Amino acid sequence: MKNFACWDRESALEIINPDVDAQPNAFFRAVHTDNPIRRMDRNRKNTTIVEAKKILDEFLEPKKFSLVPVIGDSGSGKSHFVRWINLRIKRDDTREVLFVPKAKTNLRDIVRQLIFRIPEGSQEQYLNMLQGTGTGQLSVEAQRASILNNIQTGLKNVPKTENANLEEYLTKGLSDLFIDPYVREEHFARDGSFAAELGAHVYEQPEGYKPTEKRREFSLNDLPLEVGSLMKAAEKTREFLQFLVGQPEEVKQNAVDIINGHTDEAIARCLNLSGDHLIQIMTEMRQNLKRQGKELVLLIEDFARLQGLDRALLQSILDQGDDEICALRTAFACTTGYYGSLESTVRKRTSFVIDMDNPLGQTKDSFNLNGMVARYMNAVRLGPVMLEKEWEAEKGREASFDIKSHCEECEHQVICHATFGHENGYGLYPFTPKAINVMAHRSGEHVDKHFNARDFQNDVLIPVAKLATAIEGGVFPPKSILNQLGGLQDFPLDEQQNIKRQSPTDADRHLALIALWEGENRVLNVDKRIQEAFNLK
């Protein structure tokens, strides 16, 4: 069998994006893989394994209200599942779907999207609030300054008591700290800082997607407690920092907690909209949809994207008000830890919980990794142009996730599928089922409990996609792919020397093939057809 890659390297890297949720619908649809869904009751007990279609039906079944948190670790696919719902859900005259993506958006734009769904006569007052005093885009420096100014305003606005205590002293010191020119420039407003990330969260229009998945909060590491800060800050600030340096960890953490207690308020001030305003916007939107005979479906890919207004939005979701507001169905994705901070608030109203932390294995209840690899390899072989063409044919109707197989047009299909394997007609080449399992376990320590698709893409799919030229040139698999996945790992030196004696020019490739495609650490002959496909003897 001839060695061939049959994909363009750059196009493949465009499609195999670890942040698939930031990809065009055409790519998302092509790489999506059906996996078993772990459904739990509202108390996160009594887990059952169901098909995704059943979850969608259950989500849409109640007449008045449904609330479904989709939880899991970073990279587990929770946002992916919410986007799948968005593409699968049927639009008609009885349903308004509001999809809040986590990519290429900021908090201002999300709020603006909500405002545009209330009656036009009510939009102007909220848009004017959101616009604030200026119409231009704030510079990066101004964004960060806005965050810091509003936190300092909150600290300054704390009422004083007759008997000063530690918390009051900390609040006063922190207020001075947030307006100190040196601390601002060298610490609080620098790139990668707390203010930089929150400023981007509120204002910046990102070109791509930077995963957040948790609230960005001030931490102990953000406190400027090194010698340089003590020497260069203003006198009041120096005194306060010298005090903090000498305090136990719990006092420093108390200072951090005080700052975080003003963060949501600061974000709301930056938007010039309070949580009460957001609740009113949601109420007016639902009243308007009720008059139109519609229900509202709210789908949020990343609940952390709403930091600053997330609690208010949650309150508006849980508050059912009266019969003048429309039915509401909400599905939102967040990390398991983030959901833990919300759980006591939402548990009584939660319909059920989806847990996306799936294990890797060979049972029907495990993550379908072979299917995922097959879908990705088929997508890169079809290429962006064909994927876009197929997506265009789906527009205007409930999206189908059936994608044509590139292998159907390949003269090597029969022998390739027999040698390397396939899933539903999508070929696994240049992988095999065993190679996929070996590489998955090398890419993550705990894949048998919680498989992380993003890590597998970064560590396995992307490196292999980059090697299209090596495959076509008959020099695959190179030693580099083995090194990226942990090296030889207990492969005895005498066994390595044995391979080098038998195949001096291709020893490294034989070692990579044996270690990764067979998971072995001894001399053996891999399937002859695989060796021939990779130009090995």
Coordinates of C-alpha atoms in Angstrom, one line a residue:
M1 CA 0.0 0.0 0.0
K2 CA 1.4 3.4 -1.0
N3 CA 2.3 5.8 1.8
F4 CA 0.2 9.0 1.6
A5 CA -1.1 11.7 3.9
C6 CA -3.9 13.0 1.7
W7 CA -4.2 16.3 3.7
D8 CA -2.8 19.7 3.5
R9 CA -0.8 20.5 6.6
E10 CA -1.9 24.1 7.1
S11 CA -5.6 23.3 6.5
A12 CA -5.3 20.4 8.9
L13 CA -4.0 22.7 11.7
E14 CA -6.9 25.0 10.9
I15 CA -9.4 22.2 11.5
I16 CA -7.7 20.5 14.4
N17 CA -8.0 23.4 16.8
P18 CA -7.9 22.6 20.5
D19 CA -10.5 25.2 21.0
V20 CA -13.0 23.6 18.6
D21 CA -15.8 25.6 20.2
A22 CA -14.2 28.7 18.6
Q23 CA -14.3 27.1 15.1
P24 CA -16.8 27.7 12.3
N25 CA -19.9 25.6 12.4
A26 CA -18.7 23.8 9.3
F27 CA -15.6 22.5 11.1
F28 CA -17.5 21.9 14.4
R29 CA -20.1 19.8 12.7
A30 CA -17.4 17.7 10.9
V31 CA -15.4 16.8 14.0
H32 CA -18.2 16.3 16.5
T33 CA -18.3 12.8 17.9
D34 CA -21.3 11.3 19.6
N35 CA -20.4 10.2 23.1
P36 CA -22.3 8.7 26.0
I37 CA -23.8 11.4 28.2
R38 CA -23.6 11.1 32.0
R39 CA -26.9 12.4 33.4
M40 CA -27.2 13.0 37.1
D41 CA -30.1 14.1 39.2
R42 CA -30.1 17.6 40.8
N43 CA -28.1 16.3 43.8
R44 CA -25.4 14.9 41.5
K45 CA -26.3 11.4 42.4
N46 CA -27.9 8.5 40.5
T47 CA -25.9 8.7 37.4
T48 CA -27.3 7.2 34.2
I49 CA -25.8 6.9 30.7
V50 CA -28.0 8.2 28.0
E51 CA -27.8 9.4 24.4
A52 CA -27.4 13.0 23.6
K53 CA -30.7 13.1 21.7
K54 CA -32.6 11.9 24.8
I55 CA -31.0 14.8 26.8
L56 CA -32.2 17.3 24.2
D57 CA -35.7 15.9 24.2
E58 CA -35.8 16.0 28.0
F59 CA -34.5 19.6 28.0
L60 CA -37.3 20.7 25.7
E61 CA -40.1 18.7 27.3
P62 CA -41.2 20.7 30.4
K63 CA -43.9 23.3 29.6
K64 CA -42.6 26.2 31.7
F65 CA -39.0 25.8 32.9
S66 CA -35.8 23.7 32.6
L67 CA -32.3 24.4 33.9
V68 CA -29.4 22.1 33.0
P69 CA -25.8 22.8 34.1
V70 CA -23.2 21.1 32.0
I71 CA -20.1 20.6 34.2
G72 CA -16.6 19.1 33.8
D73 CA -13.0 19.8 33.9
S74 CA -11.3 22.2 31.4
G75 CA -11.2 20.5 28.0
S76 CA -13.8 17.8 28.9
G77 CA -16.2 19.0 26.2
K78 CA -18.9 20.7 28.2
S79 CA -19.0 23.9 26.1
H80 CA -18.9 21.6 23.0
F81 CA -22.1 19.9 24.2
V82 CA -23.9 23.2 24.7
R83 CA -22.9 24.2 21.2
W84 CA -24.2 20.9 19.9
I85 CA -27.6 21.7 21.5
N86 CA -27.5 25.1 19.7
L87 CA -27.0 23.5 16.3
R88 CA -29.5 20.7 16.9
I89 CA -32.3 22.6 18.4
K90 CA -35.2 23.4 16.1
R91 CA -36.0 27.0 15.4
D92 CA -39.6 28.0 14.7
D93 CA -42.2 30.7 15.4
T94 CA -42.7 29.4 19.0
R95 CA -39.1 29.5 20.1
E96 CA -36.4 32.2 20.5
V97 CA -32.9 30.8 20.9
L98 CA -30.2 33.0 22.5
F99 CA -26.8 31.5 22.2
V100 CA -23.9 33.1 24.2
P101 CA -20.6 31.8 22.7
K102 CA -17.4 31.9 24.6
A103 CA -15.3 32.9 21.6
K104 CA -14.8 36.3 20.0
T105 CA -17.0 38.1 22.4
N106 CA -16.7 40.3 25.6
L107 CA -19.1 41.1 28.4
R108 CA -20.3 44.3 26.8
D109 CA -21.3 42.5 23.6
I110 CA -23.1 39.8 25.6
V111 CA -25.2 42.5 27.4
R112 CA -25.8 44.3 24.1
Q113 CA -27.1 41.0 22.6
L114 CA -29.6 40.8 25.5
I115 CA -30.7 44.4 25.1
F116 CA -31.5 44.0 21.4
R117 CA -34.1 41.4 22.3
I118 CA -36.3 43.7 24.3
P119 CA -38.8 46.1 22.7
E120 CA -37.2 48.9 20.7
G121 CA -38.8 51.5 22.9
S122 CA -36.9 50.2 25.9
Q123 CA -33.6 49.6 24.3
E124 CA -32.3 53.2 24.2
Q125 CA -32.0 53.7 27.9
Y126 CA -29.9 50.6 28.4
L127 CA -27.8 51.2 25.4
N128 CA -27.0 54.7 26.6
M129 CA -26.0 53.2 30.0
L130 CA -23.8 50.7 28.3
Q131 CA -22.2 53.3 26.0
G132 CA -21.3 55.4 29.0
T133 CA -19.6 58.8 28.5
G134 CA -17.7 57.9 25.3
T135 CA -18.4 56.2 22.0
G136 CA -14.8 55.1 21.1
Q137 CA -13.1 51.9 22.0
L138 CA -11.0 52.3 25.2
S139 CA -7.3 51.7 24.9
V140 CA -5.7 48.7 26.7
E141 CA -4.3 51.1 29.3
A142 CA -7.7 52.7 29.8
Q143 CA -9.5 49.4 30.1
R144 CA -7.1 48.3 32.9
A145 CA -7.4 51.7 34.6
S146 CA -11.2 51.5 34.5
I147 CA -11.1 48.2 36.4
L148 CA -8.7 49.5 39.0
N149 CA -10.5 52.8 39.5
N150 CA -13.8 51.0 40.1
I151 CA -12.3 48.6 42.6
Q152 CA -10.7 51.5 44.4
T153 CA -14.1 53.3 44.4
G154 CA -15.7 50.3 46.1
L155 CA -12.9 50.1 48.7
K156 CA -13.2 53.8 49.4
N157 CA -17.0 53.6 49.7
V158 CA -17.0 51.1 52.6
P159 CA -18.6 52.8 55.7
K160 CA -16.3 53.4 58.6
T161 CA -17.1 52.2 62.1
E162 CA -16.6 53.9 65.4
N163 CA -14.2 51.2 66.6
A164 CA -11.6 50.5 63.9
N165 CA -10.8 46.8 63.3
L166 CA -8.4 44.8 61.2
E167 CA -10.8 44.6 58.2
E168 CA -11.3 48.3 58.2
Y169 CA -7.5 48.9 58.4
L170 CA -7.0 46.4 55.5
T171 CA -9.7 48.1 53.4
K172 CA -8.1 51.6 54.0
G173 CA -4.7 50.3 53.1
L174 CA -5.9 48.5 50.0
S175 CA -7.7 51.7 48.8
D176 CA -4.4 53.5 49.0
L177 CA -2.6 50.6 47.3
F178 CA -5.0 50.8 44.3
I179 CA -4.1 54.4 43.5
D180 CA -0.4 54.2 44.1
P181 CA 1.3 55.1 40.8
Y182 CA 4.2 52.7 41.1
V183 CA 2.1 49.7 42.2
R184 CA -0.4 50.4 39.4
E185 CA 2.2 50.6 36.6
E186 CA 4.6 47.9 37.7
H187 CA 2.1 45.4 39.1
F188 CA -1.7 45.9 38.8
A189 CA -1.8 47.1 35.2
R190 CA 1.0 45.1 33.6
D191 CA 0.4 42.5 30.9
G192 CA -1.1 39.3 32.3
S193 CA -2.2 41.0 35.5
F194 CA -5.5 40.7 37.3
A195 CA -6.6 44.1 35.8
A196 CA -5.4 43.2 32.3
E197 CA -7.5 40.0 32.2
L198 CA -10.6 41.6 33.7
G199 CA -10.2 44.6 31.3
A200 CA -10.2 42.3 28.4
H201 CA -13.1 40.3 29.8
V202 CA -15.3 43.5 29.9
Y203 CA -14.1 45.5 26.8
E204 CA -11.8 43.7 24.4
Q205 CA -13.0 42.1 21.2
P206 CA -10.8 39.0 21.0
E207 CA -9.8 37.6 17.6
G208 CA -9.8 34.0 18.9
Y209 CA -10.6 32.4 22.1
K210 CA -8.6 32.3 25.3
P211 CA -10.1 29.8 27.7
T212 CA -11.3 31.3 31.0
E213 CA -13.6 28.6 32.5
K214 CA -13.3 30.1 36.0
R215 CA -13.7 33.5 37.6
R216 CA -10.6 35.7 37.4
E217 CA -10.1 36.7 41.0
F218 CA -7.4 38.6 42.8
S219 CA -4.9 36.2 44.4
L220 CA -2.1 36.2 46.9
N221 CA 0.4 36.3 44.0
D222 CA -1.1 39.6 42.8
L223 CA -0.1 41.3 46.0
P224 CA 3.1 43.3 45.5
L225 CA 5.0 42.1 48.6
E226 CA 8.5 42.0 47.2
V227 CA 11.3 44.3 48.3
G228 CA 11.1 46.6 45.2
S229 CA 7.5 47.5 46.0
L230 CA 8.3 48.3 49.6
M231 CA 11.1 50.7 48.5
K232 CA 9.5 52.5 45.6
A233 CA 5.8 52.8 46.6
A234 CA 4.4 56.0 48.2
E235 CA 4.9 56.4 52.0
K236 CA 1.4 55.3 53.0
T237 CA 1.6 52.3 50.6
R238 CA 5.0 51.3 52.0
E239 CA 3.7 51.3 55.5
F240 CA 0.7 49.2 54.6
L241 CA 2.8 46.7 52.6
Q242 CA 5.4 46.4 55.4
F243 CA 2.5 45.6 57.7
L244 CA 1.2 42.9 55.3
V245 CA 4.6 41.3 54.8
G246 CA 4.8 40.6 58.5
Q247 CA 1.3 39.1 58.8
P248 CA 0.3 35.5 58.8
E249 CA -1.1 33.9 55.6
E250 CA -4.7 34.2 56.8
V251 CA -4.4 38.0 57.2
K252 CA -3.0 38.3 53.6
Q253 CA -5.9 36.1 52.4
N254 CA -8.3 38.4 54.2
A255 CA -7.0 41.3 52.2
V256 CA -7.4 39.3 49.0
D257 CA -11.0 38.4 49.9
I258 CA -11.8 42.1 50.5
I259 CA -10.6 43.0 47.0
N260 CA -12.6 40.1 45.4
G261 CA -15.6 41.3 47.3
H262 CA -15.6 44.4 45.2
T263 CA -14.8 42.8 41.8
D264 CA -18.3 42.2 40.5
E265 CA -19.4 45.6 41.6
A266 CA -16.4 47.1 39.7
I267 CA -17.2 45.2 36.5
A268 CA -20.8 46.4 36.7
R269 CA -19.6 50.0 37.1
C270 CA -17.4 49.6 34.0
L271 CA -20.5 48.6 32.1
N272 CA -22.5 51.3 33.7
L273 CA -25.2 48.6 34.3
S274 CA -26.0 47.0 37.7
G275 CA -27.2 43.5 38.4
D276 CA -30.7 45.0 38.9
H277 CA -30.6 46.5 35.4
L278 CA -29.7 43.1 33.9
I279 CA -32.6 41.4 35.8
Q280 CA -34.9 44.1 34.4
I281 CA -33.6 43.5 30.9
M282 CA -34.3 39.8 31.2
T283 CA -37.8 40.4 32.5
E284 CA -38.6 42.7 29.7
M285 CA -37.2 40.3 27.2
R286 CA -39.4 37.5 28.5
Q287 CA -42.5 39.6 28.7
N288 CA -41.9 40.6 25.1
L289 CA -41.5 37.0 24.0
K290 CA -44.6 36.0 26.0
R291 CA -46.7 38.5 24.0
Q292 CA -45.3 37.0 20.8
G293 CA -46.3 33.5 21.9
K294 CA -42.6 32.3 22.2
E295 CA -40.5 30.6 24.7
L296 CA -36.8 31.5 25.4
V297 CA -34.0 29.0 25.1
L298 CA -30.8 30.4 26.7
L299 CA -27.6 28.5 25.9
I300 CA -24.3 29.7 27.5
E301 CA -21.1 28.1 26.4
D302 CA -19.0 29.3 29.3
F303 CA -20.8 30.8 32.4
A304 CA -17.5 32.4 33.5
R305 CA -17.8 34.7 30.5
L306 CA -20.5 36.5 32.4
Q307 CA -18.3 37.2 35.5
G308 CA -19.6 40.4 37.1
L309 CA -23.2 39.8 36.1
D310 CA -23.3 36.0 36.4
R311 CA -25.0 36.1 39.8
A312 CA -27.6 38.6 38.6
L313 CA -28.3 36.6 35.4
L314 CA -28.7 33.4 37.5
Q315 CA -31.2 35.2 39.8
S316 CA -33.2 36.3 36.7
I317 CA -33.2 32.7 35.5
L318 CA -34.4 31.3 38.7
D319 CA -37.0 34.0 39.3
Q320 CA -40.1 32.8 37.5
G321 CA -42.1 35.9 38.3
D322 CA -45.7 35.8 37.1
D323 CA -47.6 34.5 34.1
E324 CA -46.6 37.5 32.0
I325 CA -43.2 36.1 31.2
C326 CA -42.4 33.4 28.8
A327 CA -41.2 29.9 29.5
L328 CA -37.4 29.6 29.9
R329 CA -35.0 26.8 29.2
T330 CA -31.4 27.3 30.1
A331 CA -28.3 25.1 29.6
F332 CA -24.9 26.5 30.7
A333 CA -21.4 25.1 30.8
C334 CA -19.0 25.7 33.7
T335 CA -16.2 23.8 35.4
T336 CA -17.1 21.5 38.2
G337 CA -15.5 23.8 40.7
Y338 CA -17.3 26.8 39.5
Y339 CA -20.6 25.0 39.7
G340 CA -19.8 24.0 43.3
S341 CA -19.9 27.8 44.2
L342 CA -23.4 28.0 42.5
E343 CA -24.9 24.7 43.5
S344 CA -26.6 25.7 46.7
T345 CA -28.4 28.5 44.8
V346 CA -29.5 26.5 41.8
R347 CA -30.0 23.0 43.0
K348 CA -33.7 23.2 43.9
R349 CA -34.5 24.5 40.4
T350 CA -32.1 22.4 38.5
S351 CA -33.8 19.8 36.2
F352 CA -30.7 17.6 36.0
V353 CA -26.9 17.9 35.7
I354 CA -24.7 16.7 32.8
D355 CA -21.2 15.5 33.8
M356 CA -18.8 15.6 30.9
D357 CA -15.8 14.0 32.7
N358 CA -16.0 10.8 30.8
P359 CA -13.5 8.0 31.3
L360 CA -11.5 6.4 28.5
G361 CA -12.2 2.7 27.9
Q362 CA -13.6 0.1 25.6
T363 CA -17.2 -0.1 26.9
K364 CA -20.2 1.6 25.4
D365 CA -20.2 4.0 28.4
S366 CA -16.7 5.2 27.7
F367 CA -15.4 8.1 25.6
N368 CA -15.5 7.2 22.0
L369 CA -11.9 8.1 21.2
N370 CA -11.6 6.1 18.0
G371 CA -14.7 7.8 16.7
M372 CA -13.2 11.2 17.6
V373 CA -9.9 10.5 15.8
A374 CA -11.8 9.1 12.7
R375 CA -14.0 12.2 12.5
Y376 CA -10.9 14.5 12.8
M377 CA -8.9 12.6 10.2
N378 CA -11.9 12.6 7.8
A379 CA -12.3 16.3 8.3
V380 CA -8.7 17.2 7.5
R381 CA -8.8 14.9 4.4
L382 CA -12.0 16.6 3.1
G383 CA -10.5 20.1 3.8
P384 CA -12.0 23.5 4.7
V385 CA -13.6 24.1 1.3
M386 CA -15.5 20.9 1.2
L387 CA -16.6 21.2 4.8
E388 CA -17.9 24.7 4.2
K389 CA -19.8 23.5 1.1
E390 CA -21.4 20.7 3.1
W391 CA -22.4 23.1 5.9
E392 CA -24.0 25.5 3.4
A393 CA -26.3 22.6 2.4
E394 CA -27.5 22.2 6.0
K395 CA -28.5 25.9 6.5
G396 CA -32.1 26.6 7.2
R397 CA -32.9 23.2 8.8
E398 CA -32.1 21.1 11.8
A399 CA -28.4 20.4 11.3
S400 CA -27.4 16.9 10.4
F401 CA -24.0 15.7 11.6
D402 CA -23.7 13.0 8.9
I403 CA -20.5 13.9 7.0
K404 CA -19.4 12.2 3.8
S405 CA -16.4 9.9 4.1
H406 CA -13.3 11.0 2.1
C407 CA -12.3 7.3 2.1
E408 CA -15.1 6.4 -0.4
E409 CA -13.2 8.1 -3.2
C410 CA -9.8 6.5 -2.3
E411 CA -8.5 3.5 -4.2
H412 CA -6.7 2.2 -1.1
Q413 CA -9.9 2.1 1.0
V414 CA -10.3 -1.6 1.4
I415 CA -6.7 -2.5 2.4
C416 CA -6.3 0.7 4.4
H417 CA -9.4 0.1 6.5
A418 CA -8.4 -3.6 7.0
T419 CA -4.9 -2.5 8.1
F420 CA -5.5 0.6 10.1
G421 CA -9.1 0.3 11.0
H422 CA -12.1 2.6 10.6
E423 CA -15.1 4.0 12.5
N424 CA -18.4 4.1 10.6
G425 CA -16.5 4.2 7.3
Y426 CA -14.1 7.0 8.4
G427 CA -10.5 5.7 8.2
L428 CA -8.1 5.9 11.2
Y429 CA -5.0 6.1 9.0
P430 CA -2.2 6.8 10.0
F431 CA -3.4 5.6 13.4
T432 CA -4.7 2.2 14.5
P433 CA -7.0 1.5 17.5
K434 CA -4.1 0.3 19.5
A435 CA -1.9 3.3 18.6
I436 CA -4.7 5.6 19.6
N437 CA -5.0 3.9 23.0
V438 CA -1.3 4.0 23.6
M439 CA -0.9 7.6 22.7
A440 CA -3.9 8.6 24.7
H441 CA -2.4 7.1 27.9
R442 CA 0.9 8.7 27.1
S443 CA -0.8 12.1 26.8
G444 CA -2.6 12.0 30.1
E445 CA -2.1 10.4 33.5
H446 CA -5.7 9.9 34.4
V447 CA -7.4 9.2 31.1
D448 CA -9.1 6.1 32.4
K449 CA -11.1 8.3 34.9
H450 CA -11.3 11.7 33.1
F451 CA -10.3 11.8 29.4
N452 CA -9.3 15.3 28.3
A453 CA -10.0 15.8 24.6
R454 CA -8.1 19.1 24.4
D455 CA -4.9 17.5 25.8
F456 CA -5.2 14.7 23.2
Q457 CA -5.6 17.2 20.4
N458 CA -2.5 19.1 21.5
D459 CA -0.3 16.1 22.2
V460 CA -1.3 13.7 19.5
L461 CA -3.6 15.0 16.7
I462 CA -1.8 18.2 16.0
P463 CA 1.8 16.8 16.0
V464 CA 0.7 14.0 13.6
A465 CA -1.2 16.5 11.4
K466 CA 2.1 18.5 11.1
L467 CA 3.8 15.5 9.7
A468 CA 1.9 15.2 6.4
T469 CA 5.2 15.8 4.4
A470 CA 7.0 13.1 6.5
I471 CA 4.2 10.6 5.7
E472 CA 4.3 11.4 2.0
G473 CA 8.1 11.3 1.9
G474 CA 8.2 7.8 3.5
V475 CA 9.9 8.9 6.7
F476 CA 7.1 8.5 9.2
P477 CA 6.9 8.0 12.1
P478 CA 9.9 10.2 13.1
K479 CA 11.7 10.1 16.4
S480 CA 10.2 13.5 17.3
I481 CA 6.7 12.2 17.7
L482 CA 7.9 9.5 20.2
N483 CA 9.9 12.1 22.1
Q484 CA 6.8 14.4 22.4
L485 CA 4.9 11.5 24.0
G486 CA 7.4 10.5 26.7
G487 CA 10.2 8.8 24.8
L488 CA 11.1 5.1 25.0
Q489 CA 9.9 4.5 28.6
D490 CA 11.7 1.4 29.9
F491 CA 12.7 0.2 26.5
P492 CA 15.8 -1.9 27.4
L493 CA 19.1 -0.6 25.9
D494 CA 20.0 -4.1 24.5
E495 CA 16.7 -4.2 22.7
Q496 CA 17.3 -0.8 21.2
Q497 CA 20.8 -1.9 20.0
N498 CA 19.2 -5.0 18.5
I499 CA 16.9 -2.9 16.4
K500 CA 19.8 -0.6 15.4
R501 CA 21.8 -3.6 14.2
Q502 CA 18.9 -5.0 12.1
S503 CA 17.8 -1.6 10.7
P504 CA 20.6 1.0 11.1
T505 CA 19.0 3.6 8.8
D506 CA 15.5 3.3 10.2
A507 CA 16.0 2.3 13.8
D508 CA 14.5 5.4 15.3
R509 CA 11.3 5.0 13.2
H510 CA 11.1 1.3 14.1
L511 CA 11.4 2.2 17.8
A512 CA 8.6 4.9 17.4
L513 CA 6.4 2.4 15.6
I514 CA 6.9 -0.4 18.2
A515 CA 6.5 1.9 21.2
L516 CA 3.5 3.9 19.9
W517 CA 1.6 1.7 17.5
E518 CA 2.1 -1.5 19.6
G519 CA 2.8 -0.1 23.1
E520 CA 5.7 -2.5 23.5
N521 CA 9.3 -2.1 24.7
R522 CA 10.9 -5.1 22.9
V523 CA 11.9 -6.1 19.4
L524 CA 9.0 -7.3 17.4
N525 CA 7.6 -7.1 13.8
V526 CA 4.7 -4.8 13.6
D527 CA 2.0 -5.8 11.0
K528 CA 3.8 -6.0 7.7
R529 CA 1.1 -3.9 5.9
I530 CA 1.6 -1.1 8.4
Q531 CA 5.4 -1.2 7.9
E532 CA 5.0 -1.1 4.1
A533 CA 2.6 1.8 4.3
F534 CA 5.2 3.7 6.3
N535 CA 8.0 2.6 3.9
L536 CA 9.7 0.4 6.5
K537 CA 11.2 -3.0 6.1

